[in-house]
Every structure is written in structure tokens, then in C-alpha cells.
mmCIF file of N, CA and C in Angstrom:
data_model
loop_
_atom_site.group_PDB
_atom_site.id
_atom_site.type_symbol
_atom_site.label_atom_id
_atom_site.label_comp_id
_atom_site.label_asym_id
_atom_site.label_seq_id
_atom_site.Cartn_x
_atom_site.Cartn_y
_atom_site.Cartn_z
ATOM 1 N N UNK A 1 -25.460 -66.617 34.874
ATOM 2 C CA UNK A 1 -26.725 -66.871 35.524
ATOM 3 C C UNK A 1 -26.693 -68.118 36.391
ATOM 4 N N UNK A 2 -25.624 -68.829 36.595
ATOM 5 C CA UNK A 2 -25.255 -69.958 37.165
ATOM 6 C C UNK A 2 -24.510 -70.589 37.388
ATOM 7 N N UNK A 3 -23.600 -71.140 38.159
ATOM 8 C CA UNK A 3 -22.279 -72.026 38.453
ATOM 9 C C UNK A 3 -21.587 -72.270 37.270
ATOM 10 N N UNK A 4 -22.217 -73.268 36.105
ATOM 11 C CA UNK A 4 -22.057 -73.915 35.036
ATOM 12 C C UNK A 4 -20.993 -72.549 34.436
ATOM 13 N N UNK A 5 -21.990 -71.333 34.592
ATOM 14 C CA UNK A 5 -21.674 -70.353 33.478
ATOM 15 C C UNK A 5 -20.309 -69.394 34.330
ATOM 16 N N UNK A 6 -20.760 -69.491 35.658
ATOM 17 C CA UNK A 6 -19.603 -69.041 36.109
ATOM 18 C C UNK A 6 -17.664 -69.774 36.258
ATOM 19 N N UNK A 7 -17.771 -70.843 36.074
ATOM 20 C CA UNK A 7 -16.822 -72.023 35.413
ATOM 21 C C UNK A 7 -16.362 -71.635 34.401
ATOM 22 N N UNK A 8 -17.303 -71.560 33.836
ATOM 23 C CA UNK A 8 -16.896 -71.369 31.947
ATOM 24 C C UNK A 8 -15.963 -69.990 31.973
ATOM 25 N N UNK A 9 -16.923 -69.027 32.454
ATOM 26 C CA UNK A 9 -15.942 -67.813 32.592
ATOM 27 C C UNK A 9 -15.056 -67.641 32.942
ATOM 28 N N UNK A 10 -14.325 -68.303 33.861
ATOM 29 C CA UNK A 10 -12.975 -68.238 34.826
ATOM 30 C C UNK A 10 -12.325 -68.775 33.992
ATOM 31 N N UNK A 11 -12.608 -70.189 33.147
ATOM 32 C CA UNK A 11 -12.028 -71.044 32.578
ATOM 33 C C UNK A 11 -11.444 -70.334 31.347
ATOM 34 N N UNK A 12 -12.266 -68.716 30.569
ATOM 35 C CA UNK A 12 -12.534 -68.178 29.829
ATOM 36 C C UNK A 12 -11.249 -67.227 29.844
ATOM 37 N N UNK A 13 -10.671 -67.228 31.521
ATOM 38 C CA UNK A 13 -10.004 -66.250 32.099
ATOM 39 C C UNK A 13 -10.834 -64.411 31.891
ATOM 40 N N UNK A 14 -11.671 -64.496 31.968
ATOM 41 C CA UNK A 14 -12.946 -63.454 32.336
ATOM 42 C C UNK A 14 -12.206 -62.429 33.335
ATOM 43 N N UNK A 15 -12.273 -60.987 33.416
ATOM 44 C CA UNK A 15 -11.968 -60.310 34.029
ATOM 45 C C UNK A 15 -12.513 -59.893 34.948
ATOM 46 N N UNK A 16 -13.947 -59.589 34.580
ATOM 47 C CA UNK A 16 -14.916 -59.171 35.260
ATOM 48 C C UNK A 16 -16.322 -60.609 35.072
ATOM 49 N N UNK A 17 -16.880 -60.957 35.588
ATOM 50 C CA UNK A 17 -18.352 -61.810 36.022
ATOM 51 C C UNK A 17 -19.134 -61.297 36.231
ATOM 52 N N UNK A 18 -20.615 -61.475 35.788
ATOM 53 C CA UNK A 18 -21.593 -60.876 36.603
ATOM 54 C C UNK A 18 -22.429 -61.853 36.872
ATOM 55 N N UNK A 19 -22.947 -61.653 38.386
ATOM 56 C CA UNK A 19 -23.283 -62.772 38.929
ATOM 57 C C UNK A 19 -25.133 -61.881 38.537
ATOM 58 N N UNK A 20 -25.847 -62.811 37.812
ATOM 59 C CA UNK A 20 -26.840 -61.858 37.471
ATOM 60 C C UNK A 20 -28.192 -63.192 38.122
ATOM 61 N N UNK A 21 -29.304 -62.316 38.789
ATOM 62 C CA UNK A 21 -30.200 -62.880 39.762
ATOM 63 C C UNK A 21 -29.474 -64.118 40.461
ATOM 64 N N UNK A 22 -28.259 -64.081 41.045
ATOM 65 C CA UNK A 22 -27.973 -64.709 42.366
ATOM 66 C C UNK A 22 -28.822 -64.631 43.588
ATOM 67 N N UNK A 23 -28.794 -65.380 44.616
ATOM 68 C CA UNK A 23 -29.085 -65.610 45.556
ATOM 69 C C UNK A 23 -28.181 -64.901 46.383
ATOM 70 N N UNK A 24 -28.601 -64.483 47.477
ATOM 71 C CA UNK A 24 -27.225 -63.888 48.670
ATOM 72 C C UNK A 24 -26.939 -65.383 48.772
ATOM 73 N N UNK A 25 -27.129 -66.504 49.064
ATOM 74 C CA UNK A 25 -26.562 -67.741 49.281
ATOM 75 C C UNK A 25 -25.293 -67.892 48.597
ATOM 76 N N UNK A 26 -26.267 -68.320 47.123
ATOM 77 C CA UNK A 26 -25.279 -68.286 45.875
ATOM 78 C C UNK A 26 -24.496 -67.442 45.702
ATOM 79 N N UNK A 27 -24.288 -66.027 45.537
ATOM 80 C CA UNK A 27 -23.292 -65.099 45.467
ATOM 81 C C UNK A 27 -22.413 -65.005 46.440
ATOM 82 N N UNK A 28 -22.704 -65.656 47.726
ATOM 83 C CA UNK A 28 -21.504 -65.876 48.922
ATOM 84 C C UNK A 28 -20.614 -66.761 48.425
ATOM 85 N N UNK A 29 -21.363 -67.794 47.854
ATOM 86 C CA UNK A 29 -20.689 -69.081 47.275
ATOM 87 C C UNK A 29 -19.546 -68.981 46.088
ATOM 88 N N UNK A 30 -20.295 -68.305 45.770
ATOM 89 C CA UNK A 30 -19.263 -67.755 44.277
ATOM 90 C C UNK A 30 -18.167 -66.976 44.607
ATOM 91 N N UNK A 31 -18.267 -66.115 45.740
ATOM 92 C CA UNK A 31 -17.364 -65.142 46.241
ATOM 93 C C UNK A 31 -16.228 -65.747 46.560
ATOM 94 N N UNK A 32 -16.960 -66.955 47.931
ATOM 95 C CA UNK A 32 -15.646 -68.295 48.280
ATOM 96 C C UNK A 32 -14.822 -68.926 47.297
ATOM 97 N N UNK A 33 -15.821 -69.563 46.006
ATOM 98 C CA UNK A 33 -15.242 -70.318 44.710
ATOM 99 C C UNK A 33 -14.029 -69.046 44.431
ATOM 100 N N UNK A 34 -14.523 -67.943 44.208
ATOM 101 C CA UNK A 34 -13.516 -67.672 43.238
ATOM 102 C C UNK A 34 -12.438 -66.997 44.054
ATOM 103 N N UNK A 35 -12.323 -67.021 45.487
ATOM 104 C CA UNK A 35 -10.856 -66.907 46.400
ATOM 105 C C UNK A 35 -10.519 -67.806 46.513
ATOM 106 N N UNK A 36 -11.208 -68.916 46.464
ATOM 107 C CA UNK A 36 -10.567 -70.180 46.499
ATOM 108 C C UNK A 36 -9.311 -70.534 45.790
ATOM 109 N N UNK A 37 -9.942 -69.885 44.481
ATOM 110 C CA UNK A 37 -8.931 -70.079 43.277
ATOM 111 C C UNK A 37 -8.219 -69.093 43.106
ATOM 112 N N UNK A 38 -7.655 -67.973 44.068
ATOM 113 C CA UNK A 38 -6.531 -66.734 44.079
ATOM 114 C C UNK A 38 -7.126 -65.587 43.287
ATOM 115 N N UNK A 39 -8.580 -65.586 43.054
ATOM 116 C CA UNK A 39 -9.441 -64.329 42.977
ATOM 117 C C UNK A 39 -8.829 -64.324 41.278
ATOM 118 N N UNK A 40 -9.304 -64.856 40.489
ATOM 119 C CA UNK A 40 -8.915 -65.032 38.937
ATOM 120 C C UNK A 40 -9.565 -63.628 38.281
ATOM 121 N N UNK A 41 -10.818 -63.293 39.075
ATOM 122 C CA UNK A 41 -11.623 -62.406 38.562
ATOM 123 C C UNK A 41 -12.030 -61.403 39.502
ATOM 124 N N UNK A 42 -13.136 -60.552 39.093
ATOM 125 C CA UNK A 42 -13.860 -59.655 39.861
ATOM 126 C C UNK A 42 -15.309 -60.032 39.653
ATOM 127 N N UNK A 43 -16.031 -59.756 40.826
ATOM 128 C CA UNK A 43 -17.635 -60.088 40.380
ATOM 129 C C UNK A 43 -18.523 -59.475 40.928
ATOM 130 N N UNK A 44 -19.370 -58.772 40.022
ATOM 131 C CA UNK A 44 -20.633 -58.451 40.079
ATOM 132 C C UNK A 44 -21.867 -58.677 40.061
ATOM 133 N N UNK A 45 -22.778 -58.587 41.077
ATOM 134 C CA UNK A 45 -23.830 -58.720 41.269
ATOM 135 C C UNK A 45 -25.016 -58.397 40.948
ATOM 136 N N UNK A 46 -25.876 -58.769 40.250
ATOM 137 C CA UNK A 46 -27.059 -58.017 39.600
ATOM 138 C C UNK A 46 -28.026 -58.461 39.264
ATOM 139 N N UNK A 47 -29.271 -57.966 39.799
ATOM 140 C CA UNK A 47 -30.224 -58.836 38.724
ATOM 141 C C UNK A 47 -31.545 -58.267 40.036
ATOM 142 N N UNK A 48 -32.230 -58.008 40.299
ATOM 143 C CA UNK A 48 -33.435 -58.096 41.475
ATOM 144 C C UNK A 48 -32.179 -57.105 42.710
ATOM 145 N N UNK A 49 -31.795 -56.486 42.479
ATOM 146 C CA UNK A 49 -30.841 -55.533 43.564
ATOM 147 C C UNK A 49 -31.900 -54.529 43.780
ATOM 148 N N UNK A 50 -31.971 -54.428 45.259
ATOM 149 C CA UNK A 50 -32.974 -53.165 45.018
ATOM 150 C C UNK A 50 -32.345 -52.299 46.836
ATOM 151 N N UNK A 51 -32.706 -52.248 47.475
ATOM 152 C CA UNK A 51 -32.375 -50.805 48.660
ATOM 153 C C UNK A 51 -32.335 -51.832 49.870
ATOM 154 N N UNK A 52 -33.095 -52.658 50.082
ATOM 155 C CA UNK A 52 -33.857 -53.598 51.194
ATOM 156 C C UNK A 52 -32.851 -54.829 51.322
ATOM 157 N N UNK A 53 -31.954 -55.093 50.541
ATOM 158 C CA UNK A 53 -31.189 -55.935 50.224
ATOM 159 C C UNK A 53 -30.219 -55.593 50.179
ATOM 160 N N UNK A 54 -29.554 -54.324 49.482
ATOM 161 C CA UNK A 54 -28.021 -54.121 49.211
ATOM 162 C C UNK A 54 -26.971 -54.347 50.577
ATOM 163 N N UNK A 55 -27.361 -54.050 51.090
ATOM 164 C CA UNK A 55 -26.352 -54.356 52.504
ATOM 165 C C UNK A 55 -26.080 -55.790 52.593
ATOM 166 N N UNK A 56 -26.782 -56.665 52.539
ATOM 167 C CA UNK A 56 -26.657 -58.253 52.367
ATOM 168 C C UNK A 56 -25.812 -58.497 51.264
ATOM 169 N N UNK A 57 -26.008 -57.952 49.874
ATOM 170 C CA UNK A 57 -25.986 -58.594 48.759
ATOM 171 C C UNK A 57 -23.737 -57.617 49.241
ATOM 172 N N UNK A 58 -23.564 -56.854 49.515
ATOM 173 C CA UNK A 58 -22.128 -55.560 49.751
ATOM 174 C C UNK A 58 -21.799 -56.758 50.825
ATOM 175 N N UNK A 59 -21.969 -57.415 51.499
ATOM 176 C CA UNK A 59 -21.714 -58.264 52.682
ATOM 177 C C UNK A 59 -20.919 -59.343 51.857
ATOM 178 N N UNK A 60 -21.431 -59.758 50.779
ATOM 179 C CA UNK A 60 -20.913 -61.256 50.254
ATOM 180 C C UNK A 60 -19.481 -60.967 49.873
ATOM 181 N N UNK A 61 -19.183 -60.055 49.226
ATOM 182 C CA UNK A 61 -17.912 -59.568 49.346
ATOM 183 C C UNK A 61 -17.812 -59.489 47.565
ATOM 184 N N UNK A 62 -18.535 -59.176 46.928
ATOM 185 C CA UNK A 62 -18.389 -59.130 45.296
ATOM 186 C C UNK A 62 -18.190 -57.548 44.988
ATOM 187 N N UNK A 63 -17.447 -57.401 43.930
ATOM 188 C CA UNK A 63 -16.580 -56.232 43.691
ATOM 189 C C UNK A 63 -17.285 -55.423 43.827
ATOM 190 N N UNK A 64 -18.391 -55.577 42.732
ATOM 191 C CA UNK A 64 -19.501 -54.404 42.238
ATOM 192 C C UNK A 64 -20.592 -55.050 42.346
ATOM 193 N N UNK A 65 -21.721 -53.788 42.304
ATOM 194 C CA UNK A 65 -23.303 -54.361 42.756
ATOM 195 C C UNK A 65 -23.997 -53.406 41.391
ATOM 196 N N UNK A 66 -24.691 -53.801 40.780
ATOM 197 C CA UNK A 66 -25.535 -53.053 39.868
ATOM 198 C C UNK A 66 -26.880 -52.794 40.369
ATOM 199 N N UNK A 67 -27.205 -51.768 40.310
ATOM 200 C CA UNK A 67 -29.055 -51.777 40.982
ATOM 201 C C UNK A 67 -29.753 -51.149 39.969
ATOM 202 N N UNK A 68 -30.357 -51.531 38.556
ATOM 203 C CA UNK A 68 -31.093 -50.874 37.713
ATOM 204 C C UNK A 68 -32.540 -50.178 38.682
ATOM 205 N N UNK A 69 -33.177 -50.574 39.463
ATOM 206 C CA UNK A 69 -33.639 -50.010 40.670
ATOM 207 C C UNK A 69 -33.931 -48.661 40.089
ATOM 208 N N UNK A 70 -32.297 -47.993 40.198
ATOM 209 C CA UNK A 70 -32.221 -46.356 40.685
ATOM 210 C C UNK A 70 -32.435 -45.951 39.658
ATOM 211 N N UNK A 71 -32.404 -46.714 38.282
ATOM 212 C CA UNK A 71 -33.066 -45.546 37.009
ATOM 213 C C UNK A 71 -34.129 -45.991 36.478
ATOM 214 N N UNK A 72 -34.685 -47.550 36.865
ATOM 215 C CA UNK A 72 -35.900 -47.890 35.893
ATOM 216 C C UNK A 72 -37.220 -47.349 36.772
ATOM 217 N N UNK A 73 -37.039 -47.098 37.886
ATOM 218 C CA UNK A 73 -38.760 -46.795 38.327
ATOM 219 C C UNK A 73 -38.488 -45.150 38.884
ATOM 220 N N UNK A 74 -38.315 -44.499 37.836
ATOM 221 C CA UNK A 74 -38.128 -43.016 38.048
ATOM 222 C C UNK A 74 -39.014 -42.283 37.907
ATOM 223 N N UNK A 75 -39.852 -41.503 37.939
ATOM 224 C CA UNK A 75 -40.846 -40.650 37.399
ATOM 225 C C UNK A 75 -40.622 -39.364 37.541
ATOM 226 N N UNK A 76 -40.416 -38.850 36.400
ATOM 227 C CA UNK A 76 -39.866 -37.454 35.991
ATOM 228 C C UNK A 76 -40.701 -36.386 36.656
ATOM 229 N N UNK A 77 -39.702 -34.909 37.460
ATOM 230 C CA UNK A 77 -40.678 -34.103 38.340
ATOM 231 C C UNK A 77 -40.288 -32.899 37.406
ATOM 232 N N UNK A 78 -41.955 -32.414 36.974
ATOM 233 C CA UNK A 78 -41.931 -30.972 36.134
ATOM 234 C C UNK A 78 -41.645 -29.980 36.940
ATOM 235 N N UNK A 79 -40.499 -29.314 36.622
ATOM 236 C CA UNK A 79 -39.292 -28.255 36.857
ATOM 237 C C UNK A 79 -39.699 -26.842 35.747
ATOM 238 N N UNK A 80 -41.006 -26.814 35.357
ATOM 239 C CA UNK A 80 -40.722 -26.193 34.361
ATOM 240 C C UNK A 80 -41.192 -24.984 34.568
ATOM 241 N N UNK A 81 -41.850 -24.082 35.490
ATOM 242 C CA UNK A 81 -41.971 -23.109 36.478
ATOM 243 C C UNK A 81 -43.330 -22.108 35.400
ATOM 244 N N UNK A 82 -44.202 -22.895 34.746
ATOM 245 C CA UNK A 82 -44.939 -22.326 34.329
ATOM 246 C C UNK A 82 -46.024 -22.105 35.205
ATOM 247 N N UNK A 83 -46.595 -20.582 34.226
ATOM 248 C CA UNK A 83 -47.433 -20.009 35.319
ATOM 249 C C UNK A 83 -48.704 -19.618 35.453
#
């Protein structure tokens, strides 16, 4: 959730990160930090991802993007052909 924690993880030798409610700022930043250091990890993005954004957030250059988005505001369509 923050620099501090993203440190720890690398330091952790962490495979995967998730960069969770980043900033596009911050998640650029993190992207740089961790090529800086010969890409120790992979990192993911997540947290407030939604449609209006993903192109920005795929821009920073982080492995994976999570968008809970696409399954939490679903509303189920009755298919059930009664008559």
C-alpha cells in the first residue's frame, strides 16, 4: 500500500507485488524503482481500477492490472424464459 511496504517486499525477494490503490504517479514510480534495481519482481496494480483509467494505469508499465470493477457491480440478467 506504499513505498515503505514495497521495500520490504523486494527486500523479502517477493515475486510478485501488488501495488494496491496507487496513484498513476506512484505506480510509474514504482515501475522505475523496481528497473532500477534489474526488475527483482513483477507488479501489480490494484485497488480503484476501473475502465476510465486502465489505459493510464497499462501505460506505467506494471505486469498485471486487477479491476474488481468487472465482477463487483454486476447485476444478474433473468435468462429464465418463463412464460
Amino acid at each position: 500500500e506504499n513505498f515503505d511496504e514495497l521495500h520490504q517486499a523486494i527486500a523479502a525477494n517477493a515475486d510478485v507485488v501488488m501495488l494496491d490503490n496507487f496513484t498513476i504517479e506512484d505506480t510509474q514510480k514504482a515501475v522505475e524503482l523496481v528497473a532500477s534495481l534489474g526488475k527483482p519482481c513483477q507488479l501489480e496494480a490494484s485497488g480503484d481500477i476501473s475502465l476510465t483509467h486502465l489505459r493510464q494505469v497499462a501505460e506505467t508499465g506494471v505486469d498485471f492490472i486487477s479491476m474488481g470493477a468487472l465482477t463487483k457491480h454486476i447485476k444478474a440478467i433473468d435468462l429464465s424464459m418463463r412464460f
